[in-house]
PDB file of C-alpha atoms and ligand atoms in Angstrom:
ATOM      1  CA  MET A 282      -1.664   0.673 -29.171  1.00 51.00           C
ATOM      2  CA  ILE A 283      -3.396  -2.322 -26.731  1.00 62.00           C
ATOM      3  CA  TYR A 284      -6.138  -0.611 -25.022  1.00 59.00           C
ATOM      4  CA  GLY A 285      -5.717   1.664 -21.906  1.00 73.00           C
ATOM      5  CA  CYS A 286      -1.935   0.740 -21.224  1.00 78.00           C
ATOM      6  CA  PHE A 287      -0.840   3.948 -20.271  1.00 84.00           C
ATOM      7  CA  ILE A 288      -4.460   5.268 -18.514  1.00 84.00           C
ATOM      8  CA  VAL A 289      -1.742   5.874 -15.366  1.00 84.00           C
ATOM      9  CA  HIS A 290       0.796   8.158 -17.540  1.00 86.00           C
ATOM     10  CA  ASN A 291      -1.201   9.767 -20.114  1.00 86.00           C
ATOM     11  CA  SER A 292      -4.439  10.499 -17.193  1.00 87.00           C
ATOM     12  CA  PRO A 293      -3.128   9.752 -13.413  1.00 85.00           C
ATOM     13  CA  THR A 294      -6.220  11.051 -12.138  1.00 85.00           C
ATOM     14  CA  ALA A 295      -8.505   8.807 -13.470  1.00 86.00           C
ATOM     15  CA  ALA A 296     -10.947   6.651 -11.592  1.00 87.00           C
ATOM     16  CA  ALA A 297      -8.522   3.393 -13.090  1.00 87.00           C
ATOM     17  CA  ALA A 298      -5.614   5.347 -12.085  1.00 90.00           C
ATOM     18  CA  GLU A 299      -6.733   5.873  -8.520  1.00 92.00           C
ATOM     19  CA  GLN A 300      -7.399   1.909  -8.789  1.00 91.00           C
ATOM     20  CA  TYR A 301      -4.059   0.505 -10.074  1.00 93.00           C
ATOM     21  CA  ARG A 302      -1.921   3.188  -6.922  1.00 94.00           C
ATOM     22  CA  ARG A 303      -3.874   1.387  -4.708  1.00 93.00           C
ATOM     23  CA  ILE A 304      -3.018  -2.130  -5.626  1.00 93.00           C
ATOM     24  CA  ARG A 305       1.047  -1.275  -6.031  1.00 95.00           C
ATOM     25  CA  ASN A 306      -0.423  -0.014  -2.553  1.00 94.00           C
ATOM     26  CA  ASN A 307      -1.536  -2.342  -1.178  1.00 93.00           C
ATOM     27  CA  ILE A 308       1.951  -4.368  -3.034  1.00 93.00           C
ATOM     28  CA  ARG A 309       4.052  -2.576  -0.585  1.00 91.00           C
ATOM     29  CA  ILE A 310       2.175  -4.320   2.009  1.00 91.00           C
ATOM     30  CA  ALA A 311       2.275  -7.235   1.694  1.00 89.00           C
ATOM     31  CA  ALA A 312       5.648  -7.187   0.923  1.00 87.00           C
ATOM     32  CA  GLY A 313       6.157  -6.390   4.183  1.00 86.00           C
ATOM     33  CA  LYS A 314       9.560  -4.476   4.471  1.00 82.00           C
ATOM     34  CA  LYS A 315      11.149  -5.333   1.795  1.00 86.00           C
ATOM     35  CA  GLU A 316      12.317  -3.254  -0.112  1.00 88.00           C
ATOM     36  CA  GLN A 317      13.272  -4.860  -3.697  1.00 94.00           C
ATOM     37  CA  ILE A 318      10.080  -6.664  -4.967  1.00 96.00           C
ATOM     38  CA  SER A 319       9.889  -8.782  -8.261  1.00 97.00           C
ATOM     39  CA  LEU A 320       6.710 -10.162  -8.728  1.00 97.00           C
ATOM     40  CA  VAL A 321       4.563 -11.958 -12.150  1.00 98.00           C
ATOM     41  CA  ILE A 322       1.651 -10.951 -13.393  1.00 98.00           C
ATOM     42  CA  THR A 323      -0.707 -12.836 -14.642  1.00 97.00           C
ATOM     43  CA  SER A 324      -4.302 -14.747 -14.684  1.00 96.00           C
ATOM     44  CA  PRO A 325      -5.848 -17.900 -15.424  1.00 96.00           C
ATOM     45  CA  SER A 326      -6.476 -17.890 -18.835  1.00 95.00           C
ATOM     46  CA  PRO A 327      -5.311 -15.872 -22.317  1.00 94.00           C
ATOM     47  CA  GLY A 328      -6.735 -12.231 -22.863  1.00 93.00           C
ATOM     48  CA  GLU A 329      -8.315 -11.082 -18.934  1.00 94.00           C
ATOM     49  CA  GLY A 330      -5.613  -7.604 -19.458  1.00 94.00           C
ATOM     50  CA  LYS A 331      -2.022  -8.729 -17.665  1.00 96.00           C
ATOM     51  CA  THR A 332      -0.200  -6.823 -19.744  1.00 97.00           C
ATOM     52  CA  THR A 333      -2.086  -3.974 -19.659  1.00 95.00           C
ATOM     53  CA  SER A 334      -1.824  -4.177 -15.703  1.00 96.00           C
ATOM     54  CA  ALA A 335       1.124  -5.064 -16.185  1.00 97.00           C
ATOM     55  CA  VAL A 336       2.290  -1.622 -18.231  1.00 97.00           C
ATOM     56  CA  ASN A 337      -0.187  -0.067 -15.990  1.00 96.00           C
ATOM     57  CA  LEU A 338       1.573  -1.046 -12.886  1.00 97.00           C
ATOM     58  CA  ALA A 339       4.650  -0.487 -13.902  1.00 97.00           C
ATOM     59  CA  VAL A 340       4.436   2.406 -14.344  1.00 96.00           C
ATOM     60  CA  SER A 341       2.134   3.844 -11.013  1.00 96.00           C
ATOM     61  CA  PHE A 342       5.652   2.114  -9.163  1.00 97.00           C
ATOM     62  CA  ALA A 343       7.616   3.929 -11.011  1.00 97.00           C
ATOM     63  CA  GLN A 344       6.021   7.744 -10.159  1.00 95.00           C
ATOM     64  CA  ARG A 345       5.645   6.529  -6.846  1.00 93.00           C
ATOM     65  CA  GLY A 346       9.904   6.791  -7.541  1.00 96.00           C
ATOM     66  CA  ASP A 347      10.836   3.058  -8.347  1.00 96.00           C
ATOM     67  CA  LYS A 348      13.635   2.013 -10.149  1.00 98.00           C
ATOM     68  CA  VAL A 349      11.275  -0.656 -11.694  1.00 98.00           C
ATOM     69  CA  LEU A 350      12.139  -2.672 -14.739  1.00 98.00           C
ATOM     70  CA  LEU A 351       9.033  -4.740 -16.799  1.00 98.00           C
ATOM     71  CA  VAL A 352       9.999  -7.397 -18.489  1.00 98.00           C
ATOM     72  CA  ASP A 353       8.025  -9.717 -21.178  1.00 98.00           C
ATOM     73  CA  ALA A 354       8.392 -13.637 -20.523  1.00 97.00           C
ATOM     74  CA  ASN A 355       4.732 -14.311 -22.114  1.00 95.00           C
ATOM     75  CA  VAL A 356       7.817 -15.844 -24.525  1.00 89.00           C
ATOM     76  CA  ARG A 357       5.752 -17.173 -26.662  1.00 88.00           C
ATOM     77  CA  ASN A 358       3.891 -14.384 -27.204  1.00 91.00           C
ATOM     78  CA  PRO A 359       6.353 -11.220 -27.104  1.00 94.00           C
ATOM     79  CA  VAL A 360       4.243  -8.053 -27.486  1.00 96.00           C
ATOM     80  CA  LEU A 361       5.855  -5.353 -24.733  1.00 96.00           C
ATOM     81  CA  GLY A 362       8.353  -3.837 -27.537  1.00 95.00           C
ATOM     82  CA  GLN A 363       5.322  -3.131 -30.600  1.00 94.00           C
ATOM     83  CA  VAL A 364       3.683  -1.633 -26.558  1.00 95.00           C
ATOM     84  CA  PHE A 365       6.253   0.476 -26.290  1.00 95.00           C
ATOM     85  CA  SER A 366       7.274   0.562 -29.822  1.00 94.00           C
ATOM     86  CA  ILE A 367      10.839  -0.257 -30.202  1.00 93.00           C
ATOM     87  CA  LYS A 368      12.689  -3.875 -31.572  1.00 91.00           C
ATOM     88  CA  GLN A 369      11.354  -6.999 -29.603  1.00 90.00           C
ATOM     89  CA  TRP A 370      14.676  -8.761 -29.432  1.00 91.00           C
ATOM     90  CA  PRO A 371      16.609  -8.657 -29.132  1.00 95.00           C
ATOM     91  CA  GLY A 372      15.175  -9.670 -24.839  1.00 96.00           C
ATOM     92  CA  LEU A 373      14.814 -11.390 -22.634  1.00 96.00           C
ATOM     93  CA  SER A 374      14.439 -15.016 -24.412  1.00 95.00           C
ATOM     94  CA  ASP A 375      17.630 -13.718 -26.153  1.00 94.00           C
ATOM     95  CA  GLY A 376      19.633 -12.683 -22.641  1.00 95.00           C
ATOM     96  CA  LEU A 377      18.856 -16.775 -21.639  1.00 95.00           C
ATOM     97  CA  ALA A 378      19.637 -17.728 -24.012  1.00 94.00           C
ATOM     98  CA  SER A 379      23.125 -16.508 -24.745  1.00 91.00           C
ATOM     99  CA  ASN A 380      26.148 -14.574 -22.649  1.00 78.00           C
ATOM    100  CA  MET A 381      24.823 -11.537 -23.799  1.00 87.00           C
ATOM    101  CA  ASP A 382      25.614  -8.483 -21.359  1.00 89.00           C
ATOM    102  CA  PHE A 383      22.118  -8.002 -19.361  1.00 90.00           C
ATOM    103  CA  ALA A 384      22.636  -4.986 -20.620  1.00 93.00           C
ATOM    104  CA  GLU A 385      22.176  -4.892 -23.598  1.00 95.00           C
ATOM    105  CA  THR A 386      18.418  -6.546 -23.577  1.00 96.00           C
ATOM    106  CA  VAL A 387      17.431  -3.617 -21.262  1.00 97.00           C
ATOM    107  CA  TYR A 388      15.765  -0.298 -22.716  1.00 97.00           C
ATOM    108  CA  PRO A 389      14.742   2.968 -21.789  1.00 96.00           C
ATOM    109  CA  THR A 390      10.473   4.222 -21.791  1.00 95.00           C
ATOM    110  CA  ASP A 391       9.926   7.636 -22.661  1.00 93.00           C
ATOM    111  CA  VAL A 392       8.907   7.110 -18.807  1.00 95.00           C
ATOM    112  CA  GLU A 393      11.160   8.163 -15.969  1.00 96.00           C
ATOM    113  CA  ARG A 394      12.547   4.780 -14.241  1.00 98.00           C
ATOM    114  CA  LEU A 395      10.896   3.237 -15.962  1.00 98.00           C
ATOM    115  CA  SER A 396      13.158   0.004 -18.395  1.00 98.00           C
ATOM    116  CA  ILE A 397      11.602  -3.374 -20.742  1.00 98.00           C
ATOM    117  CA  ILE A 398      12.845  -6.435 -21.828  1.00 98.00           C
ATOM    118  CA  PRO A 399      10.992  -6.881 -24.938  1.00 97.00           C
ATOM    119  CA  GLY A 400      10.126 -11.353 -25.382  1.00 96.00           C
ATOM    120  CA  GLY A 401      13.154 -11.303 -27.944  1.00 95.00           C
ATOM    121  CA  SER A 402      13.996 -14.256 -30.714  1.00 93.00           C
ATOM    122  CA  HIS A 403      11.653 -16.201 -31.128  1.00 91.00           C
ATOM    123  CA  LEU A 404      13.502 -19.764 -29.467  1.00 89.00           C
ATOM    124  CA  PRO A 405      13.481 -22.641 -29.830  1.00 86.00           C
ATOM    125  CA  GLY A 406      12.709 -23.595 -26.056  1.00 87.00           C
ATOM    126  CA  ALA A 407      12.469 -20.883 -24.283  1.00 85.00           C
ATOM    127  CA  ALA A 408      10.237 -21.427 -22.445  1.00 88.00           C
ATOM    128  CA  ASP A 409      12.428 -23.402 -20.577  1.00 91.00           C
ATOM    129  CA  LEU A 410      15.065 -21.155 -19.883  1.00 92.00           C
ATOM    130  CA  LEU A 411      12.465 -19.031 -17.540  1.00 93.00           C
ATOM    131  CA  ASP A 412      13.580 -21.540 -15.609  1.00 91.00           C
ATOM    132  CA  SER A 413      16.499 -21.228 -15.575  1.00 92.00           C
ATOM    133  CA  GLN A 414      20.020 -21.473 -13.751  1.00 93.00           C
ATOM    134  CA  ALA A 415      20.417 -18.346 -15.593  1.00 94.00           C
ATOM    135  CA  MET A 416      17.102 -16.997 -15.012  1.00 95.00           C
ATOM    136  CA  SER A 417      18.645 -16.930 -11.498  1.00 94.00           C
ATOM    137  CA  GLU A 418      21.243 -15.408 -12.589  1.00 94.00           C
ATOM    138  CA  PHE A 419      19.382 -12.574 -14.413  1.00 95.00           C
ATOM    139  CA  LEU A 420      17.425 -12.009 -11.271  1.00 96.00           C
ATOM    140  CA  ASP A 421      20.436 -11.842  -9.657  1.00 95.00           C
ATOM    141  CA  ARG A 422      21.377  -9.124 -11.692  1.00 95.00           C
ATOM    142  CA  ALA A 423      18.389  -7.417 -12.061  1.00 97.00           C
ATOM    143  CA  ARG A 424      18.059  -7.548  -8.225  1.00 96.00           C
ATOM    144  CA  ASN A 425      21.427  -5.642  -8.518  1.00 95.00           C
ATOM    145  CA  GLU A 426      19.955  -2.359 -10.954  1.00 96.00           C
ATOM    146  CA  TYR A 427      16.217  -2.448 -10.042  1.00 97.00           C
ATOM    147  CA  SER A 428      14.026  -1.884  -7.110  1.00 97.00           C
ATOM    148  CA  VAL A 429      11.389  -3.635  -8.630  1.00 98.00           C
ATOM    149  CA  ILE A 430      11.010  -6.084 -10.957  1.00 98.00           C
ATOM    150  CA  LEU A 431       7.748  -7.269 -13.310  1.00 98.00           C
ATOM    151  CA  PHE A 432       7.104  -9.514 -15.725  1.00 98.00           C
ATOM    152  CA  ASP A 433       4.388  -9.789 -17.961  1.00 98.00           C
ATOM    153  CA  CYS A 434       3.986 -13.573 -18.315  1.00 97.00           C
ATOM    154  CA  SER A 435       1.019 -15.792 -19.079  1.00 97.00           C
ATOM    155  CA  ALA A 436      -1.584 -16.899 -18.358  1.00 97.00           C
ATOM    156  CA  VAL A 437      -1.962 -20.197 -15.029  1.00 97.00           C
ATOM    157  CA  LEU A 438      -4.298 -22.013 -16.868  1.00 96.00           C
ATOM    158  CA  GLU A 439      -1.639 -22.092 -20.795  1.00 95.00           C
ATOM    159  CA  THR A 440       1.492 -22.824 -19.443  1.00 94.00           C
ATOM    160  CA  PRO A 441       3.212 -24.096 -16.433  1.00 95.00           C
ATOM    161  CA  ASP A 442       5.502 -20.445 -16.728  1.00 95.00           C
ATOM    162  CA  ALA A 443       4.453 -18.254 -14.841  1.00 96.00           C
ATOM    163  CA  ILE A 444       4.362 -20.387 -11.747  1.00 96.00           C
ATOM    164  CA  ALA A 445       7.646 -22.033 -12.483  1.00 95.00           C
ATOM    165  CA  LEU A 446       9.063 -18.438 -12.387  1.00 96.00           C
ATOM    166  CA  ALA A 447       6.732 -17.382  -9.820  1.00 95.00           C
ATOM    167  CA  GLY A 448       8.551 -19.628  -7.580  1.00 93.00           C
ATOM    168  CA  ARG A 449      12.404 -16.815  -8.409  1.00 94.00           C
ATOM    169  CA  CYS A 450       9.965 -14.146  -7.280  1.00 95.00           C
ATOM    170  CA  ASP A 451       8.019 -12.920  -4.243  1.00 94.00           C
ATOM    171  CA  GLY A 452       4.935 -14.274  -5.620  1.00 94.00           C
ATOM    172  CA  VAL A 453       2.376 -12.956  -8.111  1.00 96.00           C
ATOM    173  CA  VAL A 454      -0.409 -10.267  -8.956  1.00 96.00           C
ATOM    174  CA  LEU A 455      -3.126 -11.770 -10.985  1.00 95.00           C
ATOM    175  CA  VAL A 456      -5.284 -10.101 -13.308  1.00 95.00           C
ATOM    176  CA  VAL A 457      -9.168 -12.471 -13.313  1.00 93.00           C
ATOM    177  CA  SER A 458     -11.514 -10.075 -15.693  1.00 91.00           C
ATOM    178  CA  SER A 459     -14.866  -9.650 -14.823  1.00 84.00           C
ATOM    179  CA  GLY A 460     -16.368 -10.189 -18.029  1.00 78.00           C
ATOM    180  CA  LYS A 461     -13.404 -13.462 -19.433  1.00 70.00           C
ATOM    181  CA  THR A 462     -13.035 -15.924 -16.514  1.00 69.00           C
ATOM    182  CA  GLN A 463     -15.545 -18.214 -14.760  1.00 80.00           C
ATOM    183  CA  GLN A 464     -15.415 -18.443 -11.334  1.00 86.00           C
ATOM    184  CA  LYS A 465     -14.479 -22.165 -12.037  1.00 90.00           C
ATOM    185  CA  GLN A 466     -11.051 -20.914 -14.185  1.00 91.00           C
ATOM    186  CA  ALA A 467     -10.693 -18.871 -11.037  1.00 91.00           C
ATOM    187  CA  LEU A 468     -10.624 -22.145  -8.664  1.00 93.00           C
ATOM    188  CA  LYS A 469      -9.205 -24.217 -10.460  1.00 95.00           C
ATOM    189  CA  ALA A 470      -5.536 -21.470 -11.332  1.00 95.00           C
ATOM    190  CA  LYS A 471      -6.722 -20.260  -7.025  1.00 94.00           C
ATOM    191  CA  ARG A 472      -5.777 -24.249  -6.322  1.00 96.00           C
ATOM    192  CA  LEU A 473      -2.610 -24.909  -9.265  1.00 97.00           C
ATOM    193  CA  LEU A 474      -1.525 -21.559  -6.762  1.00 96.00           C
ATOM    194  CA  ASP A 475      -1.351 -22.995  -4.180  1.00 96.00           C
ATOM    195  CA  PHE A 476      -0.292 -26.605  -4.657  1.00 96.00           C
ATOM    196  CA  GLY A 477       2.893 -24.570  -6.229  1.00 94.00           C
ATOM    197  CA  LYS A 478       3.537 -22.266  -3.242  1.00 95.00           C
ATOM    198  CA  VAL A 479       2.754 -19.372  -5.502  1.00 96.00           C
ATOM    199  CA  ARG A 480       1.763 -16.227  -2.313  1.00 94.00           C
ATOM    200  CA  ILE A 481      -0.508 -13.800  -4.015  1.00 94.00           C
ATOM    201  CA  LEU A 482       0.425 -10.296  -3.351  1.00 92.00           C
ATOM    202  CA  GLY A 483      -2.295  -8.615  -5.633  1.00 89.00           C
ATOM    203  CA  SER A 484      -5.888  -9.292  -7.356  1.00 88.00           C
ATOM    204  CA  LEU A 485      -6.997  -7.416  -9.595  1.00 89.00           C
ATOM    205  CA  LEU A 486     -10.376  -7.284 -11.223  1.00 87.00           C
ATOM    206  CA  ASN A 487     -10.665  -6.701 -14.580  1.00 85.00           C
ATOM    207  CA  ARG A 488     -13.202  -5.520 -16.539  1.00 78.00           C
ATOM    208  CA  GLY A 489     -12.020  -5.470 -20.354  1.00 67.00           C
TER     209      GLY A 489
HETATM  210  N1  ATP B 763     -10.442  -2.821 -18.835  1.00 87.04           N
HETATM  211  C1  ATP B 763     -10.336  -3.345 -19.844  1.00 87.04           C
HETATM  212  N2  ATP B 763     -11.371  -2.394 -20.685  1.00 87.04           N
HETATM  213  C2  ATP B 763     -11.748  -2.770 -22.045  1.00 87.04           C
HETATM  214  N3  ATP B 763     -10.709  -2.600 -22.425  1.00 87.04           N
HETATM  215  C3  ATP B 763      -9.631  -4.403 -21.842  1.00 87.04           C
HETATM  216  C4  ATP B 763      -9.357  -3.995 -20.385  1.00 87.04           C
HETATM  217  N4  ATP B 763      -8.419  -4.278 -20.236  1.00 87.04           N
HETATM  218  C5  ATP B 763      -7.939  -5.211 -20.933  1.00 87.04           C
HETATM  219  N5  ATP B 763      -9.311  -4.462 -22.632  1.00 87.04           N
HETATM  220  C6  ATP B 763      -8.159  -4.981 -23.708  1.00 87.04           C
HETATM  221  O1  ATP B 763      -8.988  -6.500 -24.094  1.00 87.04           O
HETATM  222  C7  ATP B 763      -6.955  -7.698 -24.433  1.00 87.04           C
HETATM  223  C8  ATP B 763      -6.976  -7.854 -23.572  1.00 87.04           C
HETATM  224  O2  ATP B 763      -5.588  -7.278 -22.296  1.00 87.04           O
HETATM  225  P1  ATP B 763      -4.374  -7.384 -22.761  1.00 87.04           P
HETATM  226  O3  ATP B 763      -3.329  -7.499 -23.459  1.00 87.04           O
HETATM  227  O4  ATP B 763      -3.603  -6.393 -21.556  1.00 87.04           O
HETATM  228  O5  ATP B 763      -4.590  -9.614 -22.052  1.00 87.04           O
HETATM  229  P2  ATP B 763      -3.229 -10.655 -21.894  1.00 87.04           P
HETATM  230  O6  ATP B 763      -3.964 -11.579 -20.155  1.00 87.04           O
HETATM  231  O7  ATP B 763      -2.046  -9.942 -21.784  1.00 87.04           O
HETATM  232  O8  ATP B 763      -3.648 -10.920 -22.979  1.00 87.04           O
HETATM  233  P3  ATP B 763      -2.664 -12.356 -23.617  1.00 87.04           P
HETATM  234  O9  ATP B 763      -3.415 -13.413 -22.454  1.00 87.04           O
HETATM  235  O10 ATP B 763      -3.270 -12.186 -25.203  1.00 87.04           O
HETATM  236  O11 ATP B 763      -1.715 -11.824 -23.055  1.00 87.04           O
HETATM  237  C9  ATP B 763      -6.812  -6.096 -25.167  1.00 87.04           C
HETATM  238  O12 ATP B 763      -7.105  -5.621 -26.265  1.00 87.04           O
HETATM  239  C10 ATP B 763      -6.510  -4.765 -23.813  1.00 87.04           C
HETATM  240  O13 ATP B 763      -6.811  -3.838 -25.999  1.00 87.04           O
HETATM  241 MG1   MG B 764      -0.404  -9.534 -22.273  1.00 87.04          MG
END
């Protein structure tokens, strides 16, 4: 189990859970009147707490009453299956690469209103599928059924995936580790996001 992934679920009164709720509310405000939102969770560098934040934010939105879909878009190193103790496939890569029904890749969780899509099989070219027509069709389908769609993605300085995916979503939540990221890296990531015309809808300073 990844540290603190379910703090919002298991300890809703903890200070950390309060912070996730605050970020969730800020995202709602930044999204304006839009009821349906899709977001990419990313960070400048690997290991800054993206998965931990994505799970807690997803639970937090579900607690507010949103129907939430959390998708593992870290197709090179997917972990959500493990976090939720479900199998890793069929998942996102399988759904995008084949004409498998979307519903076959969605798994319910113990958290009410929260479903997840694990990363799926290791397929060559899976990362390219994140920026494909198949992804547009996937998003159309997901938006019909869920009010909040969160993608747990790789880091901005690690792969081009997060920026490519964010172009199809409303924006990103940038998770920055106070211990791991240097200002230079954070600024470099910000420049890449700006160049990609990506909207930062929220940022989260993680102490991990
Ligand atoms: N606030 C925190 N306090 C202590 N440890 C933390 C905190 N947030 C995350 N961690 C730990 O840091 C490690 C990385 O966290 P996590 O897997 O969420 O990062 P990530 O950005 O998703 O990593 P990756 O780039 O590999 O996908 C994990 O072992 C996690 O338990
Ligand atoms: Mg991760």
